[in-house]
């Protein structure tokens, strides 16, 4: 959490969003456009603003998460988050910093298009999405009933971490709104079963902080990141 949230997130991500803004503005200026803004919603009712920002960001996070699973290259980094055999609130912050650097600055672009600065986006990102992550990774045995159809809960997210679900056919990609998974056909929540957590090659996964940091780079530079994963059948065990 110290490395990802303090060193990388607060210092690095904010800097990167500011750089993204600068690069975009410079590029747009070449075409005679002086602002990234398409429509300014910053004078609207604050409730509308929060709702719009929330929906845009949550959908972008859903797409980004889907891509982290579909791309062999991106999976090399996202795999670090999935190589956890148990989940607890802090599990949300165990991920490789590179995945954050790839998508978070890009997701800033729609925010800039509706009038927000990199600082506004960063504040929204650091509160809403991050706080929810602690909840979805919590190790609490509660049945969330109909709420599972609306929001991402520890129940639905634990199935996202199931070891035997082929990651390319992954399930429950949502950050907060499970509506996206329902809409795109990724929603999965079997009754009376609990998932086995982790990745299929769990034994090969590094267990220390430094080796987790270097693992994806080794995969990428050795060319071993290219997947041979076949379509295993959907998953489970531990019938209750
Ligand atoms: Zn994932
Ligand atoms: Zn997770």
Short mmCIF file of C-alpha atoms and ligand atoms in Angstrom, two decimals:
data_model
loop_
_atom_site.label_atom_id
_atom_site.label_comp_id
_atom_site.label_asym_id
_atom_site.label_seq_id
_atom_site.Cartn_x
_atom_site.Cartn_y
_atom_site.Cartn_z
CA UNK A 1 0.00 0.00 0.00
CA UNK A 2 2.86 2.37 0.79
CA UNK A 3 4.55 1.72 -2.54
CA UNK A 4 1.44 1.68 -4.74
CA UNK A 5 -0.61 4.37 -2.98
CA UNK A 6 1.94 6.83 -1.67
CA UNK A 7 4.94 6.61 -3.96
CA UNK A 8 3.27 5.61 -7.21
CA UNK A 9 -0.34 6.73 -6.92
CA UNK A 10 -0.14 10.09 -5.21
CA UNK A 11 3.12 11.24 -6.74
CA UNK A 12 3.32 9.27 -9.99
CA UNK A 13 -0.30 9.12 -11.12
CA UNK A 14 -1.07 12.76 -10.48
CA UNK A 15 2.06 13.67 -12.40
CA UNK A 16 1.09 11.36 -15.23
CA UNK A 17 -2.42 12.80 -15.53
CA UNK A 18 -0.92 16.28 -15.70
CA UNK A 19 1.47 15.10 -18.42
CA UNK A 20 -1.41 13.44 -20.33
CA UNK A 21 -3.29 16.74 -20.18
CA UNK A 22 -0.26 18.64 -21.45
CA UNK A 23 0.46 16.21 -24.31
CA UNK A 24 -3.18 16.27 -25.43
CA UNK A 25 -3.39 20.05 -25.29
CA UNK A 26 -0.17 20.42 -27.29
CA UNK A 27 -1.44 17.93 -29.87
CA UNK A 28 -4.84 19.61 -30.13
CA UNK A 29 -3.16 22.99 -30.56
CA UNK A 30 -1.57 21.69 -33.77
CA UNK A 31 -5.13 21.49 -35.11
CA UNK A 32 -6.08 24.92 -33.77
CA UNK A 33 -8.00 23.55 -30.75
CA UNK A 34 -7.14 25.16 -27.42
CA UNK A 35 -9.01 22.97 -24.99
CA UNK A 36 -9.81 19.31 -24.41
CA UNK A 37 -13.26 20.30 -23.20
CA UNK A 38 -16.22 19.37 -25.41
CA UNK A 39 -18.94 20.30 -22.96
CA UNK A 40 -18.52 22.02 -19.59
CA UNK A 41 -20.63 20.34 -16.95
CA UNK A 42 -18.77 21.86 -14.01
CA UNK A 43 -21.58 24.40 -13.48
CA UNK A 44 -24.31 21.78 -13.33
CA UNK A 45 -25.99 20.63 -10.16
CA UNK A 46 -23.26 18.86 -8.11
CA UNK A 47 -25.39 15.72 -7.82
CA UNK A 48 -25.62 15.42 -11.61
CA UNK A 49 -21.89 16.03 -11.88
CA UNK A 50 -21.07 13.26 -9.40
CA UNK A 51 -23.45 10.83 -11.12
CA UNK A 52 -22.02 11.53 -14.58
CA UNK A 53 -18.41 11.26 -13.37
CA UNK A 54 -19.25 8.07 -11.53
CA UNK A 55 -20.84 6.35 -14.54
CA UNK A 56 -18.08 7.43 -16.95
CA UNK A 57 -15.32 6.33 -14.65
CA UNK A 58 -16.91 3.06 -13.66
CA UNK A 59 -17.50 2.07 -17.29
CA UNK A 60 -13.93 3.00 -18.26
CA UNK A 61 -12.58 0.95 -15.33
CA UNK A 62 -14.70 -2.00 -16.47
CA UNK A 63 -13.29 -1.81 -20.02
CA UNK A 64 -9.73 -1.38 -18.72
CA UNK A 65 -10.10 -4.41 -16.44
CA UNK A 66 -11.45 -6.47 -19.33
CA UNK A 67 -8.41 -5.54 -21.42
CA UNK A 68 -6.06 -6.46 -18.55
CA UNK A 69 -7.42 -10.00 -18.90
CA UNK A 70 -7.66 -10.20 -22.68
CA UNK A 71 -4.15 -9.01 -23.53
CA UNK A 72 -1.27 -11.39 -22.81
CA UNK A 73 1.03 -8.42 -22.27
CA UNK A 74 -1.28 -6.68 -19.80
CA UNK A 75 -2.08 -9.95 -18.03
CA UNK A 76 1.61 -10.38 -17.16
CA UNK A 77 1.15 -7.35 -14.87
CA UNK A 78 -2.44 -7.92 -13.71
CA UNK A 79 -1.59 -11.52 -12.77
CA UNK A 80 0.17 -10.17 -9.66
CA UNK A 81 -3.23 -9.05 -8.34
CA UNK A 82 -4.75 -12.45 -9.09
CA UNK A 83 -1.96 -14.49 -7.52
CA UNK A 84 -3.57 -14.26 -4.09
CA UNK A 85 -4.98 -17.43 -2.58
CA UNK A 86 -6.89 -15.56 0.10
CA UNK A 87 -8.53 -12.16 -0.03
CA UNK A 88 -8.79 -9.44 2.59
CA UNK A 89 -9.46 -5.70 2.42
CA UNK A 90 -5.81 -4.88 1.71
CA UNK A 91 -5.73 -7.33 -1.24
CA UNK A 92 -7.12 -4.53 -3.39
CA UNK A 93 -3.79 -2.70 -3.15
CA UNK A 94 -1.69 -5.71 -4.16
CA UNK A 95 -1.25 -5.05 -7.85
CA UNK A 96 1.57 -4.13 -10.19
CA UNK A 97 2.00 -0.37 -10.58
CA UNK A 98 2.40 -0.62 -14.37
CA UNK A 99 -1.28 -1.49 -14.88
CA UNK A 100 -2.18 1.78 -13.17
CA UNK A 101 0.19 3.79 -15.36
CA UNK A 102 -1.31 2.37 -18.54
CA UNK A 103 -5.00 3.04 -17.97
CA UNK A 104 -5.53 5.72 -15.34
CA UNK A 105 -4.11 8.59 -17.43
CA UNK A 106 -6.20 7.46 -20.44
CA UNK A 107 -9.37 7.39 -18.32
CA UNK A 108 -8.65 11.02 -17.46
CA UNK A 109 -9.39 12.03 -21.07
CA UNK A 110 -13.22 11.75 -20.87
CA UNK A 111 -13.05 13.76 -17.64
CA UNK A 112 -11.12 16.50 -19.41
CA UNK A 113 -13.72 16.46 -22.19
CA UNK A 114 -16.44 17.42 -19.73
CA UNK A 115 -14.46 20.20 -18.09
CA UNK A 116 -12.45 18.69 -15.23
CA UNK A 117 -8.78 19.19 -14.44
CA UNK A 118 -6.29 16.42 -13.72
CA UNK A 119 -6.57 17.35 -10.03
CA UNK A 120 -10.39 16.91 -10.04
CA UNK A 121 -10.05 13.51 -11.71
CA UNK A 122 -7.34 12.41 -9.35
CA UNK A 123 -9.44 13.30 -6.31
CA UNK A 124 -12.45 11.42 -7.68
CA UNK A 125 -10.32 8.41 -8.57
CA UNK A 126 -8.55 8.31 -5.22
CA UNK A 127 -11.78 8.35 -3.24
CA UNK A 128 -14.72 6.62 -4.92
CA UNK A 129 -13.02 3.80 -6.84
CA UNK A 130 -10.29 3.05 -4.33
CA UNK A 131 -12.54 2.93 -1.29
CA UNK A 132 -14.86 0.49 -3.06
CA UNK A 133 -11.91 -1.78 -3.79
CA UNK A 134 -11.33 -2.30 -0.07
CA UNK A 135 -14.95 -3.38 0.29
CA UNK A 136 -15.00 -5.83 -2.65
CA UNK A 137 -11.88 -7.64 -1.43
CA UNK A 138 -13.09 -7.93 2.14
CA UNK A 139 -13.12 -11.42 3.57
CA UNK A 140 -16.62 -11.40 4.99
CA UNK A 141 -19.04 -14.27 4.54
CA UNK A 142 -22.19 -12.32 3.80
CA UNK A 143 -24.78 -13.11 1.14
CA UNK A 144 -25.62 -9.90 -0.67
CA UNK A 145 -28.76 -11.15 -2.40
CA UNK A 146 -30.26 -8.83 -5.02
CA UNK A 147 -27.51 -6.24 -4.36
CA UNK A 148 -25.18 -8.50 -6.36
CA UNK A 149 -27.11 -7.53 -9.48
CA UNK A 150 -26.43 -3.85 -8.87
CA UNK A 151 -23.06 -3.43 -7.19
CA UNK A 152 -19.79 -5.33 -7.05
CA UNK A 153 -19.68 -7.12 -3.69
CA UNK A 154 -17.11 -9.39 -1.99
CA UNK A 155 -19.29 -12.27 -3.22
CA UNK A 156 -19.16 -11.37 -6.91
CA UNK A 157 -15.56 -10.16 -6.85
CA UNK A 158 -14.33 -13.37 -5.20
CA UNK A 159 -15.53 -15.22 -8.32
CA UNK A 160 -13.47 -12.82 -10.41
CA UNK A 161 -10.48 -14.24 -8.51
CA UNK A 162 -11.43 -17.91 -9.10
CA UNK A 163 -8.35 -19.96 -9.97
CA UNK A 164 -9.88 -22.20 -12.59
CA UNK A 165 -11.88 -19.72 -14.60
CA UNK A 166 -9.75 -19.16 -17.73
CA UNK A 167 -8.77 -15.54 -17.47
CA UNK A 168 -9.64 -14.82 -21.10
CA UNK A 169 -13.17 -16.00 -20.36
CA UNK A 170 -13.11 -14.08 -17.09
CA UNK A 171 -16.16 -13.06 -15.11
CA UNK A 172 -17.29 -10.11 -12.99
CA UNK A 173 -14.99 -7.39 -14.30
CA UNK A 174 -16.94 -4.55 -12.69
CA UNK A 175 -15.36 -2.07 -10.36
CA UNK A 176 -18.55 -0.85 -8.69
CA UNK A 177 -21.58 -1.37 -10.96
CA UNK A 178 -22.27 -5.02 -11.80
CA UNK A 179 -24.68 -3.69 -14.39
CA UNK A 180 -21.81 -3.67 -16.92
CA UNK A 181 -21.18 -7.42 -16.43
CA UNK A 182 -24.88 -8.15 -16.75
CA UNK A 183 -25.09 -6.06 -19.93
CA UNK A 184 -22.04 -7.64 -21.58
CA UNK A 185 -22.61 -11.22 -20.36
CA UNK A 186 -19.78 -11.55 -17.83
CA UNK A 187 -21.89 -11.81 -14.68
CA UNK A 188 -21.27 -15.07 -12.82
CA UNK A 189 -22.39 -16.07 -9.34
CA UNK A 190 -23.05 -19.77 -8.70
CA UNK A 191 -25.20 -20.68 -5.76
CA UNK A 192 -23.89 -22.67 -2.77
CA UNK A 193 -20.30 -22.76 -3.99
CA UNK A 194 -17.21 -20.82 -3.07
CA UNK A 195 -14.32 -20.25 -5.47
CA UNK A 196 -10.78 -21.51 -5.07
CA UNK A 197 -8.66 -18.37 -5.35
CA UNK A 198 -5.41 -17.75 -7.20
CA UNK A 199 -3.97 -18.46 -10.64
CA UNK A 200 -3.50 -21.90 -12.28
CA UNK A 201 0.31 -21.70 -12.04
CA UNK A 202 0.22 -20.42 -8.47
CA UNK A 203 3.30 -22.42 -7.45
CA UNK A 204 5.42 -20.48 -9.94
CA UNK A 205 4.30 -17.10 -8.69
CA UNK A 206 6.76 -14.95 -6.74
CA UNK A 207 5.96 -14.36 -3.09
CA UNK A 208 8.13 -11.39 -2.14
CA UNK A 209 7.53 -7.73 -2.92
CA UNK A 210 10.64 -7.28 -5.06
CA UNK A 211 10.18 -10.47 -7.06
CA UNK A 212 6.54 -9.53 -7.69
CA UNK A 213 7.73 -6.19 -9.03
CA UNK A 214 10.19 -7.78 -11.46
CA UNK A 215 8.12 -10.87 -12.44
CA UNK A 216 6.04 -9.26 -15.24
CA UNK A 217 9.12 -7.65 -16.81
CA UNK A 218 10.90 -11.03 -16.84
CA UNK A 219 7.87 -12.60 -18.55
CA UNK A 220 7.68 -9.84 -21.13
CA UNK A 221 11.38 -9.65 -21.96
CA UNK A 222 11.72 -13.44 -22.17
CA UNK A 223 8.66 -13.67 -24.42
CA UNK A 224 7.01 -16.07 -21.98
CA UNK A 225 4.06 -13.79 -21.44
CA UNK A 226 2.33 -15.18 -24.54
CA UNK A 227 -0.48 -17.36 -23.34
CA UNK A 228 -0.83 -21.07 -23.95
CA UNK A 229 -3.90 -21.08 -21.77
CA UNK A 230 -6.62 -23.29 -23.11
CA UNK A 231 -10.28 -23.00 -22.42
CA UNK A 232 -10.67 -24.84 -19.20
CA UNK A 233 -14.16 -25.59 -18.07
CA UNK A 234 -15.69 -23.28 -15.54
CA UNK A 235 -14.45 -23.88 -12.21
CA UNK A 236 -15.00 -24.44 -8.64
CA UNK A 237 -15.20 -26.82 -5.80
CA UNK A 238 -15.90 -26.51 -2.11
CA UNK A 239 -19.62 -27.15 -2.26
CA UNK A 240 -21.07 -26.01 1.00
ZN1 LIG B 1 -8.82 -9.07 -12.82
ZN1 LIG B 2 -9.48 -8.06 -7.14
#
